[in-house]
mmCIF file of C-alpha atoms in Angstrom:
data_model
loop_
_atom_site.group_PDB
_atom_site.id
_atom_site.type_symbol
_atom_site.label_atom_id
_atom_site.label_comp_id
_atom_site.label_asym_id
_atom_site.label_seq_id
_atom_site.Cartn_x
_atom_site.Cartn_y
_atom_site.Cartn_z
ATOM 1 C CA MET A 128 -10.866 -9.904 16.661
ATOM 2 C CA ASP A 129 -14.291 -9.733 17.209
ATOM 3 C CA ALA A 130 -17.048 -13.088 16.056
ATOM 4 C CA THR A 131 -18.437 -10.271 13.296
ATOM 5 C CA LEU A 132 -15.015 -9.746 11.599
ATOM 6 C CA ALA A 133 -13.823 -13.207 11.970
ATOM 7 C CA ARG A 134 -16.736 -14.207 9.831
ATOM 8 C CA LEU A 135 -16.411 -11.784 7.296
ATOM 9 C CA VAL A 136 -13.186 -12.830 7.033
ATOM 10 C CA GLU A 137 -14.140 -16.309 6.434
ATOM 11 C CA GLU A 138 -16.974 -15.353 4.135
ATOM 12 C CA ALA A 139 -14.104 -13.167 1.746
ATOM 13 C CA LYS A 140 -12.237 -16.297 1.488
ATOM 14 C CA LEU A 141 -15.258 -18.298 -0.426
ATOM 15 C CA ALA A 142 -15.028 -15.069 -3.380
ATOM 16 C CA ALA A 143 -15.085 -16.520 -6.654
ATOM 17 C CA PRO A 144 -12.585 -14.381 -9.084
ATOM 18 C CA ASP A 145 -13.591 -13.583 -12.455
ATOM 19 C CA ALA A 146 -12.635 -11.305 -15.592
ATOM 20 C CA LYS A 147 -14.843 -8.547 -14.204
ATOM 21 C CA ILE A 148 -12.523 -8.598 -10.510
ATOM 22 C CA ALA A 149 -9.658 -8.653 -12.485
ATOM 23 C CA GLU A 150 -11.047 -5.955 -14.462
ATOM 24 C CA ARG A 151 -12.014 -4.030 -11.117
ATOM 25 C CA ALA A 152 -8.638 -4.735 -9.414
ATOM 26 C CA LEU A 153 -5.933 -3.574 -12.253
ATOM 27 C CA PRO A 154 -6.673 0.238 -11.525
ATOM 28 C CA LEU A 155 -6.455 -0.201 -7.631
ATOM 29 C CA LEU A 156 -2.828 -1.108 -8.486
ATOM 30 C CA ASP A 157 0.452 0.073 -6.738
ATOM 31 C CA LEU A 158 2.827 -1.348 -9.361
ATOM 32 C CA THR A 159 5.898 -2.089 -6.916
ATOM 33 C CA SER A 160 9.645 -3.129 -7.024
ATOM 34 C CA LEU A 161 11.593 -1.882 -4.068
ATOM 35 C CA ASN A 162 14.579 -4.499 -4.457
ATOM 36 C CA ASP A 163 17.503 -3.198 -2.891
ATOM 37 C CA ASP A 164 19.308 -4.350 -6.549
ATOM 38 C CA ASP A 165 16.870 -2.007 -8.524
ATOM 39 C CA THR A 166 18.528 -0.183 -11.546
ATOM 40 C CA ASP A 167 17.289 2.565 -13.839
ATOM 41 C CA GLU A 168 16.798 0.024 -16.610
ATOM 42 C CA ARG A 169 14.579 -2.382 -13.714
ATOM 43 C CA ILE A 170 12.219 0.943 -13.153
ATOM 44 C CA VAL A 171 12.209 2.343 -16.732
ATOM 45 C CA ALA A 172 10.803 -1.558 -17.463
ATOM 46 C CA LEU A 173 8.321 -1.014 -14.586
ATOM 47 C CA CYS A 174 6.781 2.039 -15.656
ATOM 48 C CA ASP A 175 6.660 0.483 -19.510
ATOM 49 C CA ARG A 176 4.020 -1.832 -17.663
ATOM 50 C CA ALA A 177 2.015 0.789 -15.465
ATOM 51 C CA VAL A 178 0.033 1.466 -18.671
ATOM 52 C CA THR A 179 -1.742 -1.642 -20.464
ATOM 53 C CA PRO A 180 -4.485 -2.855 -23.226
ATOM 54 C CA ALA A 181 -6.675 -3.353 -20.279
ATOM 55 C CA GLY A 182 -5.921 0.119 -18.701
ATOM 56 C CA ARG A 183 -3.314 1.802 -16.599
ATOM 57 C CA VAL A 184 -2.887 1.220 -12.813
ATOM 58 C CA ALA A 185 -2.760 3.647 -10.170
ATOM 59 C CA ALA A 186 0.015 4.033 -9.201
ATOM 60 C CA VAL A 187 4.097 2.775 -9.552
ATOM 61 C CA CYS A 188 6.190 2.295 -5.984
ATOM 62 C CA ILE A 189 9.737 2.569 -5.998
ATOM 63 C CA HIS A 190 12.486 3.910 -4.312
ATOM 64 C CA PRO A 191 13.124 7.443 -3.855
ATOM 65 C CA ARG A 192 16.131 7.348 -6.161
ATOM 66 C CA PHE A 193 14.252 6.303 -9.037
ATOM 67 C CA ILE A 194 11.626 9.163 -8.512
ATOM 68 C CA PRO A 195 13.439 11.419 -11.776
ATOM 69 C CA VAL A 196 13.576 8.427 -13.667
ATOM 70 C CA ALA A 197 10.121 7.545 -13.481
ATOM 71 C CA LYS A 198 8.699 10.880 -13.481
ATOM 72 C CA ARG A 199 10.503 11.116 -16.918
ATOM 73 C CA ARG A 200 8.943 7.465 -18.197
ATOM 74 C CA LEU A 201 5.165 8.201 -16.713
ATOM 75 C CA GLU A 202 4.898 11.904 -18.039
ATOM 76 C CA ASN A 203 1.230 12.523 -19.254
ATOM 77 C CA LYS A 204 0.487 8.926 -18.507
ATOM 78 C CA GLY A 205 -2.425 9.267 -15.532
ATOM 79 C CA VAL A 206 0.122 7.163 -12.794
ATOM 80 C CA ALA A 207 0.977 8.200 -9.894
ATOM 81 C CA ILE A 208 4.483 7.482 -8.354
ATOM 82 C CA ALA A 209 4.723 6.750 -5.003
ATOM 83 C CA THR A 210 8.024 6.208 -2.956
ATOM 84 C CA VAL A 211 8.620 4.772 0.443
ATOM 85 C CA VAL A 212 10.288 6.676 3.814
ATOM 86 C CA ASN A 213 11.691 5.051 6.497
ATOM 87 C CA PHE A 214 11.604 1.988 5.012
ATOM 88 C CA PRO A 215 11.699 -1.094 5.386
ATOM 89 C CA GLY A 216 12.979 -0.745 9.156
ATOM 90 C CA GLY A 217 11.274 2.081 10.278
ATOM 91 C CA GLY A 218 13.881 3.536 11.957
ATOM 92 C CA GLU A 219 14.716 6.879 11.335
ATOM 93 C CA SER A 220 14.017 10.234 13.272
ATOM 94 C CA ALA A 221 10.769 12.540 12.317
ATOM 95 C CA ALA A 222 13.448 15.287 11.630
ATOM 96 C CA GLU A 223 14.881 12.066 9.161
ATOM 97 C CA VAL A 224 11.596 11.329 8.433
ATOM 98 C CA ALA A 225 10.519 14.989 7.138
ATOM 99 C CA GLY A 226 13.255 15.903 5.308
ATOM 100 C CA SER A 227 13.511 12.441 3.218
ATOM 101 C CA THR A 228 9.439 13.254 2.463
ATOM 102 C CA ARG A 229 10.489 16.788 1.297
ATOM 103 C CA ASP A 230 13.176 15.491 -1.173
ATOM 104 C CA ALA A 231 10.584 13.149 -2.739
ATOM 105 C CA ILE A 232 7.986 15.590 -3.152
ATOM 106 C CA ARG A 233 10.820 17.694 -4.704
ATOM 107 C CA ALA A 234 11.969 14.783 -6.726
ATOM 108 C CA GLY A 235 8.139 14.293 -8.269
ATOM 109 C CA ALA A 236 6.673 11.860 -5.686
ATOM 110 C CA ASP A 237 3.029 12.300 -5.612
ATOM 111 C CA GLU A 238 2.515 9.489 -2.532
ATOM 112 C CA ILE A 239 4.503 8.935 0.381
ATOM 113 C CA ASP A 240 4.059 5.215 2.248
ATOM 114 C CA VAL A 241 5.612 5.869 5.335
ATOM 115 C CA VAL A 242 6.360 3.361 7.855
ATOM 116 C CA LEU A 243 5.617 3.268 11.459
ATOM 117 C CA PRO A 244 7.847 2.917 13.752
ATOM 118 C CA TRP A 245 6.393 -0.741 14.916
ATOM 119 C CA ARG A 246 8.652 -2.382 17.133
ATOM 120 C CA ASP A 247 8.996 0.783 19.148
ATOM 121 C CA PHE A 248 5.179 0.290 19.056
ATOM 122 C CA LYS A 249 5.081 -2.947 19.894
ATOM 123 C CA ALA A 250 7.353 -1.892 23.141
ATOM 124 C CA GLY A 251 4.827 0.016 24.454
ATOM 125 C CA GLU A 252 6.105 3.427 22.856
ATOM 126 C CA ARG A 253 3.934 5.804 21.470
ATOM 127 C CA THR A 254 5.003 9.307 21.173
ATOM 128 C CA VAL A 255 8.108 8.350 18.859
ATOM 129 C CA PRO A 256 5.525 7.065 16.406
ATOM 130 C CA ASN A 257 2.969 9.553 16.337
ATOM 131 C CA ASP A 258 6.057 12.590 16.429
ATOM 132 C CA ILE A 259 7.420 10.437 13.374
ATOM 133 C CA LEU A 260 3.575 10.253 11.176
ATOM 134 C CA ARG A 261 2.705 14.096 12.180
ATOM 135 C CA ALA A 262 6.249 15.193 10.894
ATOM 136 C CA CYS A 263 5.747 13.054 7.582
ATOM 137 C CA ARG A 264 2.085 14.874 7.400
ATOM 138 C CA ASP A 265 3.341 18.099 7.562
ATOM 139 C CA ALA A 266 6.096 17.760 4.858
ATOM 140 C CA CYS A 267 3.410 15.806 2.686
ATOM 141 C CA GLY A 268 1.264 19.079 3.312
ATOM 142 C CA ASP A 269 -2.339 18.786 1.915
ATOM 143 C CA GLY A 270 -1.354 17.738 -2.330
ATOM 144 C CA ILE A 271 0.303 14.461 -1.492
ATOM 145 C CA LEU A 272 -1.015 11.224 -0.034
ATOM 146 C CA MET A 273 0.233 9.740 3.125
ATOM 147 C CA LYS A 274 -0.212 6.191 3.191
ATOM 148 C CA VAL A 275 0.998 4.914 7.012
ATOM 149 C CA ILE A 276 2.554 1.028 6.583
ATOM 150 C CA LEU A 277 2.108 -0.300 9.906
ATOM 151 C CA GLU A 278 4.242 -3.541 9.212
ATOM 152 C CA THR A 279 0.984 -5.846 10.824
ATOM 153 C CA GLY A 280 3.073 -9.029 10.193
ATOM 154 C CA GLY A 281 5.661 -7.516 13.267
ATOM 155 C CA LEU A 282 2.537 -6.322 15.254
ATOM 156 C CA ASP A 283 0.962 -9.812 15.182
ATOM 157 C CA ASP A 284 -1.749 -8.734 17.845
ATOM 158 C CA ALA A 285 -4.893 -7.713 17.001
ATOM 159 C CA ASP A 286 -5.108 -5.287 19.853
ATOM 160 C CA LEU A 287 -1.904 -3.953 18.513
ATOM 161 C CA ILE A 288 -3.271 -3.608 15.088
ATOM 162 C CA GLU A 289 -6.585 -1.983 15.962
ATOM 163 C CA ARG A 290 -4.457 0.563 17.912
ATOM 164 C CA ALA A 291 -1.606 1.228 15.319
ATOM 165 C CA SER A 292 -4.607 2.331 12.461
ATOM 166 C CA ARG A 293 -5.847 4.736 14.986
ATOM 167 C CA ASP A 294 -2.891 6.368 16.116
ATOM 168 C CA ALA A 295 -2.491 6.853 12.430
ATOM 169 C CA VAL A 296 -5.742 7.892 11.239
ATOM 170 C CA ALA A 297 -5.530 10.277 13.958
ATOM 171 C CA ALA A 298 -2.303 11.258 12.648
ATOM 172 C CA GLY A 299 -3.835 12.156 9.318
ATOM 173 C CA ALA A 300 -3.205 9.066 7.702
ATOM 174 C CA ASP A 301 -4.690 9.237 4.288
ATOM 175 C CA PHE A 302 -4.671 5.264 3.476
ATOM 176 C CA LEU A 303 -3.630 2.354 5.981
ATOM 177 C CA LYS A 304 -1.127 -0.138 4.316
ATOM 178 C CA THR A 305 -0.729 -3.823 5.780
ATOM 179 C CA SER A 306 2.975 -4.060 4.949
ATOM 180 C CA THR A 307 6.308 -3.695 3.610
ATOM 181 C CA GLY A 308 6.575 -6.265 1.478
ATOM 182 C CA LYS A 309 9.898 -7.367 3.583
ATOM 183 C CA LEU A 310 8.400 -8.960 6.633
ATOM 184 C CA GLN A 311 6.658 -12.449 6.419
ATOM 185 C CA PRO A 312 3.824 -12.703 7.050
ATOM 186 C CA ALA A 313 2.623 -9.232 4.623
ATOM 187 C CA ALA A 314 -0.944 -8.584 3.816
ATOM 188 C CA THR A 315 -3.277 -11.124 5.791
ATOM 189 C CA LEU A 316 -7.222 -10.566 5.653
ATOM 190 C CA GLU A 317 -7.476 -10.759 9.467
ATOM 191 C CA ALA A 318 -5.675 -7.367 9.201
ATOM 192 C CA ALA A 319 -7.183 -5.979 6.861
ATOM 193 C CA ALA A 320 -10.832 -6.379 8.766
ATOM 194 C CA ILE A 321 -9.036 -4.773 11.506
ATOM 195 C CA MET A 322 -7.948 -1.881 9.535
ATOM 196 C CA LEU A 323 -11.166 -1.466 7.546
ATOM 197 C CA ALA A 324 -13.294 -1.590 10.436
ATOM 198 C CA VAL A 325 -11.381 1.221 12.123
ATOM 199 C CA ILE A 326 -11.636 3.215 8.825
ATOM 200 C CA ARG A 327 -15.568 2.604 8.884
ATOM 201 C CA ASP A 328 -15.603 3.733 12.615
ATOM 202 C CA SER A 329 -13.389 6.588 12.150
ATOM 203 C CA GLY A 330 -16.256 8.161 9.430
ATOM 204 C CA LYS A 331 -12.857 9.851 7.744
ATOM 205 C CA PRO A 332 -11.642 9.550 4.274
ATOM 206 C CA VAL A 333 -9.041 7.417 4.646
ATOM 207 C CA GLY A 334 -8.446 4.881 2.125
ATOM 208 C CA PHE A 335 -6.372 1.047 2.713
ATOM 209 C CA LYS A 336 -3.831 -0.662 1.004
ATOM 210 C CA ALA A 337 -3.463 -4.485 1.002
ATOM 211 C CA ALA A 338 0.206 -4.832 0.549
ATOM 212 C CA GLY A 339 2.623 -8.144 0.018
ATOM 213 C CA GLY A 340 1.833 -11.683 -1.216
ATOM 214 C CA ILE A 341 -1.183 -10.718 -3.390
ATOM 215 C CA ARG A 342 0.010 -12.434 -6.316
ATOM 216 C CA ASP A 343 -3.323 -13.533 -8.413
ATOM 217 C CA THR A 344 -6.880 -12.865 -9.026
ATOM 218 C CA ALA A 345 -8.539 -15.189 -6.433
ATOM 219 C CA GLY A 346 -6.437 -13.254 -3.421
ATOM 220 C CA ALA A 347 -7.667 -9.807 -5.071
ATOM 221 C CA ALA A 348 -11.243 -11.063 -4.655
ATOM 222 C CA THR A 349 -11.139 -11.957 -1.112
ATOM 223 C CA TYR A 350 -9.737 -8.104 -0.152
ATOM 224 C CA LEU A 351 -12.513 -6.651 -2.677
ATOM 225 C CA HIS A 352 -15.015 -8.573 -0.852
ATOM 226 C CA LEU A 353 -13.974 -7.667 2.461
ATOM 227 C CA ALA A 354 -13.721 -4.292 1.449
ATOM 228 C CA GLY A 355 -17.089 -4.275 0.289
ATOM 229 C CA ALA A 356 -18.841 -5.844 3.141
ATOM 230 C CA LEU A 357 -17.435 -3.608 5.900
ATOM 231 C CA MET A 358 -17.370 0.077 3.589
ATOM 232 C CA GLY A 359 -20.150 -0.596 1.468
ATOM 233 C CA GLU A 360 -20.126 -2.127 -2.362
ATOM 234 C CA GLY A 361 -18.602 -0.106 -4.654
ATOM 235 C CA TRP A 362 -16.073 2.024 -2.276
ATOM 236 C CA ALA A 363 -13.404 0.121 -3.373
ATOM 237 C CA THR A 364 -12.061 3.419 -5.879
ATOM 238 C CA PRO A 365 -8.523 4.160 -6.287
ATOM 239 C CA SER A 366 -8.667 7.231 -4.212
ATOM 240 C CA THR A 367 -9.753 4.627 -1.536
ATOM 241 C CA PHE A 368 -8.453 1.127 -2.195
ATOM 242 C CA ARG A 369 -5.047 0.030 -3.690
ATOM 243 C CA PHE A 370 -3.113 -3.275 -4.206
ATOM 244 C CA GLY A 371 0.596 -3.101 -3.448
ATOM 245 C CA ALA A 372 2.279 -5.353 -5.554
ATOM 246 C CA SER A 373 4.468 -6.752 -8.585
ATOM 247 C CA GLY A 374 3.109 -9.927 -9.908
ATOM 248 C CA LEU A 375 -0.388 -9.300 -9.286
ATOM 249 C CA LEU A 376 -0.416 -7.264 -12.900
ATOM 250 C CA ASP A 377 0.980 -10.211 -15.378
ATOM 251 C CA ALA A 378 -2.115 -12.577 -13.773
ATOM 252 C CA LEU A 379 -4.950 -9.684 -13.953
ATOM 253 C CA LEU A 380 -3.765 -9.347 -17.686
ATOM 254 C CA GLY A 381 -3.734 -13.222 -18.211
ATOM 255 C CA ASP A 382 -7.644 -13.400 -16.448
ATOM 256 C CA LEU A 383 -8.717 -10.577 -19.061
ATOM 257 C CA GLY A 384 -6.807 -12.424 -21.878
ATOM 258 C CA GLN A 385 -4.008 -9.731 -22.452
ATOM 259 C CA GLY A 386 -1.668 -11.902 -21.441
ATOM 260 C CA ALA A 387 1.618 -10.886 -19.661
ATOM 261 C CA THR A 388 3.511 -7.531 -20.173
ATOM 262 C CA GLY A 389 7.355 -8.004 -19.648
ATOM 263 C CA GLN A 390 9.724 -8.366 -17.090
ATOM 264 C CA LYS A 391 8.123 -9.148 -13.293
ATOM 265 C CA PRO A 392 9.819 -6.792 -10.386
ATOM 266 C CA ARG A 393 11.677 -9.077 -7.940
ATOM 267 C CA GLY A 394 10.897 -9.174 -4.011
ATOM 268 C CA GLY A 395 8.862 -9.767 -1.299
ATOM 269 C CA TYR A 396 5.434 -8.117 -3.825
#
Protein backbone atom coordinates (compact mmCIF):
# COMPACT_ATOMS: atom_id res chain seq x y z
CA MET A 1 0.00 0.00 0.00
CA ASP A 2 1.34 3.42 -0.87
CA ALA A 3 1.98 6.09 1.74
CA THR A 4 -1.15 8.11 0.97
CA LEU A 5 -3.49 5.16 1.43
CA ALA A 6 -1.64 4.12 4.59
CA ARG A 7 -2.12 7.60 6.02
CA LEU A 8 -5.83 7.60 5.20
CA VAL A 9 -6.23 4.23 6.90
CA GLU A 10 -4.58 5.54 10.06
CA GLU A 11 -6.80 8.63 10.02
CA ALA A 12 -9.90 6.47 9.55
CA LYS A 13 -9.02 4.47 12.66
CA LEU A 14 -9.46 7.67 14.69
CA ALA A 15 -12.99 8.36 13.42
CA ALA A 16 -15.38 8.94 16.31
CA PRO A 17 -18.73 7.11 16.42
CA ASP A 18 -21.91 8.95 17.32
CA ALA A 19 -25.64 8.81 16.71
CA LYS A 20 -25.26 10.57 13.35
CA ILE A 21 -22.93 7.82 12.17
CA ALA A 22 -25.40 5.18 13.36
CA GLU A 23 -28.24 6.94 11.55
CA ARG A 24 -26.16 7.12 8.39
CA ALA A 25 -25.00 3.50 8.56
CA LEU A 26 -28.35 1.79 9.15
CA PRO A 27 -29.75 2.22 5.61
CA LEU A 28 -26.42 0.97 4.21
CA LEU A 29 -26.76 -2.42 5.89
CA ASP A 30 -27.09 -5.75 4.09
CA LEU A 31 -28.55 -7.67 7.05
CA THR A 32 -26.94 -11.07 6.66
CA SER A 33 -27.46 -14.69 7.66
CA LEU A 34 -25.38 -17.22 5.73
CA ASN A 35 -25.13 -20.10 8.18
CA ASP A 36 -25.15 -23.70 7.04
CA ASP A 37 -27.92 -24.51 9.53
CA ASP A 38 -30.23 -21.58 8.72
CA THR A 39 -33.94 -22.38 8.75
CA ASP A 40 -37.08 -20.77 7.36
CA GLU A 41 -37.88 -19.55 10.87
CA ARG A 42 -34.51 -17.90 11.27
CA ILE A 43 -34.82 -16.14 7.92
CA VAL A 44 -38.32 -14.92 8.82
CA ALA A 45 -36.85 -13.47 12.01
CA LEU A 46 -34.08 -11.84 9.99
CA CYS A 47 -36.59 -10.26 7.62
CA ASP A 48 -38.66 -9.01 10.54
CA ARG A 49 -35.59 -7.14 11.80
CA ALA A 50 -35.02 -5.43 8.44
CA VAL A 51 -37.58 -2.68 9.01
CA THR A 52 -36.91 -0.87 12.28
CA PRO A 53 -38.30 2.17 14.11
CA ALA A 54 -35.22 4.03 12.89
CA GLY A 55 -35.64 3.00 9.25
CA ARG A 56 -35.07 0.02 7.01
CA VAL A 57 -31.87 -1.67 5.92
CA ALA A 58 -30.80 -1.81 2.28
CA ALA A 59 -31.13 -5.57 1.84
CA VAL A 60 -31.14 -8.96 3.47
CA CYS A 61 -28.42 -11.34 2.30
CA ILE A 62 -29.33 -15.02 2.52
CA HIS A 63 -28.70 -18.40 0.94
CA PRO A 64 -30.56 -18.96 -2.35
CA ARG A 65 -32.92 -21.59 -0.91
CA PHE A 66 -34.49 -18.97 1.34
CA ILE A 67 -35.28 -16.42 -1.36
CA PRO A 68 -39.00 -17.38 -1.58
CA VAL A 69 -39.38 -17.08 2.20
CA ALA A 70 -37.73 -13.66 2.24
CA LYS A 71 -39.67 -12.48 -0.79
CA ARG A 72 -42.98 -13.24 0.89
CA ARG A 73 -41.95 -11.68 4.19
CA LEU A 74 -40.52 -8.50 2.66
CA GLU A 75 -43.20 -7.86 0.06
CA ASN A 76 -43.75 -4.11 -0.33
CA LYS A 77 -41.23 -3.34 2.44
CA GLY A 78 -38.63 -1.64 0.23
CA VAL A 79 -35.86 -4.04 1.29
CA ALA A 80 -33.88 -5.78 -1.47
CA ILE A 81 -33.11 -9.50 -1.46
CA ALA A 82 -29.46 -10.38 -1.97
CA THR A 83 -28.10 -13.88 -2.29
CA VAL A 84 -24.76 -15.60 -2.85
CA VAL A 85 -23.40 -17.77 -5.65
CA ASN A 86 -20.12 -19.65 -5.92
CA PHE A 87 -20.18 -19.40 -2.13
CA PRO A 88 -18.16 -19.66 -0.02
CA GLY A 89 -15.25 -21.46 -1.65
CA GLY A 90 -15.40 -20.03 -5.17
CA GLY A 91 -14.94 -23.43 -6.80
CA GLU A 92 -17.86 -23.62 -9.26
CA SER A 93 -17.52 -23.49 -13.04
CA ALA A 94 -18.70 -20.57 -15.14
CA ALA A 95 -21.69 -22.60 -16.33
CA GLU A 96 -22.65 -23.50 -12.76
CA VAL A 97 -22.35 -19.88 -11.64
CA ALA A 98 -24.49 -18.70 -14.54
CA GLY A 99 -27.13 -21.33 -13.78
CA SER A 100 -27.19 -20.55 -10.07
CA THR A 101 -27.49 -16.84 -10.83
CA ARG A 102 -30.41 -17.34 -13.21
CA ASP A 103 -32.16 -19.61 -10.70
CA ALA A 104 -31.74 -17.03 -7.93
CA ILE A 105 -33.11 -14.25 -10.09
CA ARG A 106 -36.12 -16.34 -11.11
CA ALA A 107 -36.78 -16.99 -7.41
CA GLY A 108 -36.80 -13.26 -6.71
CA ALA A 109 -33.25 -12.11 -5.95
CA ASP A 110 -32.49 -8.45 -6.60
CA GLU A 111 -28.74 -8.66 -5.96
CA ILE A 112 -26.12 -11.36 -6.50
CA ASP A 113 -22.98 -11.58 -4.38
CA VAL A 114 -20.59 -13.80 -6.36
CA VAL A 115 -17.30 -15.14 -5.02
CA LEU A 116 -14.23 -14.58 -7.16
CA PRO A 117 -12.28 -17.86 -7.52
CA TRP A 118 -9.64 -16.32 -5.32
CA ARG A 119 -7.51 -19.43 -4.91
CA ASP A 120 -7.13 -19.70 -8.69
CA PHE A 121 -6.48 -15.98 -8.88
CA LYS A 122 -3.82 -16.20 -6.18
CA ALA A 123 -2.16 -19.04 -8.10
CA GLY A 124 -1.83 -16.81 -11.16
CA GLU A 125 -4.88 -17.95 -13.11
CA ARG A 126 -6.76 -15.11 -14.78
CA THR A 127 -8.92 -16.67 -17.51
CA VAL A 128 -11.10 -18.83 -15.25
CA PRO A 129 -11.91 -16.03 -12.75
CA ASN A 130 -12.69 -13.65 -15.58
CA ASP A 131 -14.93 -16.21 -17.30
CA ILE A 132 -16.86 -16.80 -14.07
CA LEU A 133 -17.43 -13.11 -13.39
CA ARG A 134 -18.51 -12.45 -16.97
CA ALA A 135 -20.87 -15.44 -16.87
CA CYS A 136 -22.45 -14.04 -13.74
CA ARG A 137 -22.64 -10.58 -15.28
CA ASP A 138 -24.37 -11.93 -18.36
CA ALA A 139 -26.85 -13.86 -16.21
CA CYS A 140 -27.57 -10.76 -14.10
CA GLY A 141 -28.27 -8.61 -17.13
CA ASP A 142 -28.86 -4.91 -16.62
CA GLY A 143 -31.38 -5.00 -13.80
CA ILE A 144 -29.66 -7.08 -11.11
CA LEU A 145 -26.74 -5.83 -9.02
CA MET A 146 -23.59 -7.97 -9.13
CA LYS A 147 -21.34 -7.69 -6.10
CA VAL A 148 -17.99 -9.44 -6.49
CA ILE A 149 -16.56 -10.96 -3.29
CA LEU A 150 -12.77 -10.80 -3.51
CA GLU A 151 -12.08 -12.68 -0.24
CA THR A 152 -9.28 -10.25 0.54
CA GLY A 153 -8.19 -12.21 3.61
CA GLY A 154 -7.27 -15.06 1.30
CA LEU A 155 -5.51 -12.90 -1.26
CA ASP A 156 -3.53 -11.31 1.63
CA ASP A 157 -1.36 -9.17 -0.66
CA ALA A 158 -1.90 -5.55 -1.65
CA ASP A 159 -0.92 -6.10 -5.28
CA LEU A 160 -3.24 -9.11 -5.61
CA ILE A 161 -6.15 -7.20 -4.06
CA GLU A 162 -5.57 -4.30 -6.44
CA ARG A 163 -5.35 -6.59 -9.48
CA ALA A 164 -8.44 -8.54 -8.46
CA SER A 165 -10.34 -5.30 -7.93
CA ARG A 166 -9.37 -4.02 -11.37
CA ASP A 167 -10.32 -7.31 -13.03
CA ALA A 168 -13.68 -7.39 -11.26
CA VAL A 169 -14.47 -3.83 -12.35
CA ALA A 170 -13.49 -4.71 -15.93
CA ALA A 171 -15.77 -7.77 -15.79
CA GLY A 172 -18.77 -5.60 -14.94
CA ALA A 173 -18.97 -5.58 -11.14
CA ASP A 174 -21.52 -3.18 -9.68
CA PHE A 175 -19.89 -3.51 -6.25
CA LEU A 176 -16.59 -4.79 -4.89
CA LYS A 177 -17.06 -6.71 -1.64
CA THR A 178 -14.30 -7.61 0.78
CA SER A 179 -15.20 -11.00 2.16
CA THR A 180 -17.47 -14.01 2.54
CA GLY A 181 -17.30 -13.70 6.33
CA LYS A 182 -16.12 -17.32 6.42
CA LEU A 183 -12.39 -16.62 6.33
CA GLN A 184 -10.27 -14.51 8.67
CA PRO A 185 -9.29 -11.79 8.41
CA ALA A 186 -12.54 -10.59 6.87
CA ALA A 187 -12.99 -6.88 6.15
CA THR A 188 -9.97 -4.69 6.88
CA LEU A 189 -9.43 -1.00 6.36
CA GLU A 190 -6.25 -1.73 4.45
CA ALA A 191 -8.05 -3.87 1.88
CA ALA A 192 -10.91 -1.38 1.74
CA ALA A 193 -8.52 1.47 0.92
CA ILE A 194 -7.05 -0.45 -2.02
CA MET A 195 -10.48 -1.40 -3.35
CA LEU A 196 -11.88 2.12 -3.00
CA ALA A 197 -8.84 3.58 -4.75
CA VAL A 198 -9.39 1.21 -7.69
CA ILE A 199 -13.05 2.24 -7.85
CA ARG A 200 -12.09 5.92 -7.77
CA ASP A 201 -9.45 5.54 -10.45
CA SER A 202 -11.73 3.48 -12.71
CA GLY A 203 -14.14 6.37 -13.18
CA LYS A 204 -16.99 3.83 -13.25
CA PRO A 205 -20.11 3.82 -11.04
CA VAL A 206 -18.97 0.91 -8.87
CA GLY A 207 -19.88 0.58 -5.20
CA PHE A 208 -18.07 -0.93 -2.22
CA LYS A 209 -19.23 -3.42 0.42
CA ALA A 210 -17.36 -4.10 3.65
CA ALA A 211 -18.41 -7.52 4.97
CA GLY A 212 -17.35 -9.54 7.98
CA GLY A 213 -16.36 -8.47 11.46
CA ILE A 214 -18.03 -5.05 11.58
CA ARG A 215 -20.13 -5.26 14.71
CA ASP A 216 -20.47 -1.77 16.19
CA THR A 217 -20.90 1.89 15.29
CA ALA A 218 -17.22 2.55 15.90
CA GLY A 219 -16.28 0.04 13.23
CA ALA A 220 -18.83 1.49 10.81
CA ALA A 221 -17.44 4.98 11.45
CA THR A 222 -13.96 3.97 10.31
CA TYR A 223 -15.17 2.66 6.94
CA LEU A 224 -17.43 5.65 6.32
CA HIS A 225 -14.56 8.01 7.12
CA LEU A 226 -12.27 6.15 4.71
CA ALA A 227 -14.89 6.18 1.95
CA GLY A 228 -15.38 9.91 2.42
CA ALA A 229 -11.67 10.58 2.27
CA LEU A 230 -11.18 8.60 -0.93
CA MET A 231 -14.46 9.12 -2.76
CA GLY A 232 -15.76 12.40 -1.37
CA GLU A 233 -18.10 13.25 1.47
CA GLY A 234 -21.61 12.07 0.77
CA TRP A 235 -20.51 9.39 -1.70
CA ALA A 236 -21.58 6.53 0.58
CA THR A 237 -25.27 5.89 -0.07
CA PRO A 238 -27.17 2.60 -0.42
CA SER A 239 -26.46 2.66 -4.16
CA THR A 240 -22.69 2.91 -3.63
CA PHE A 241 -21.83 1.56 -0.18
CA ARG A 242 -22.95 -1.38 1.96
CA PHE A 243 -22.05 -3.08 5.21
CA GLY A 244 -22.50 -6.86 5.19
CA ALA A 245 -23.29 -7.68 8.81
CA SER A 246 -25.76 -9.15 11.27
CA GLY A 247 -24.97 -7.99 14.80
CA LEU A 248 -24.21 -4.46 13.59
CA LEU A 249 -27.93 -3.66 13.39
CA ASP A 250 -28.50 -4.02 17.12
CA ALA A 251 -25.44 -1.88 17.85
CA LEU A 252 -26.68 0.88 15.56
CA LEU A 253 -30.18 0.78 17.04
CA GLY A 254 -28.76 0.89 20.53
CA ASP A 255 -26.83 4.05 19.69
CA LEU A 256 -30.02 5.48 18.21
CA GLY A 257 -31.93 4.80 21.42
CA GLN A 258 -34.07 2.08 19.89
CA GLY A 259 -32.77 -0.98 21.73
CA ALA A 260 -32.49 -4.45 20.23
CA THR A 261 -34.79 -5.89 17.58
CA GLY A 262 -34.76 -9.57 18.46
CA GLN A 263 -32.74 -12.65 17.64
CA LYS A 264 -29.31 -12.09 16.15
CA PRO A 265 -28.18 -14.35 13.31
CA ARG A 266 -25.08 -16.37 13.98
CA GLY A 267 -21.95 -16.73 11.90
CA GLY A 268 -18.97 -14.81 10.58
CA TYR A 269 -20.89 -11.61 9.98
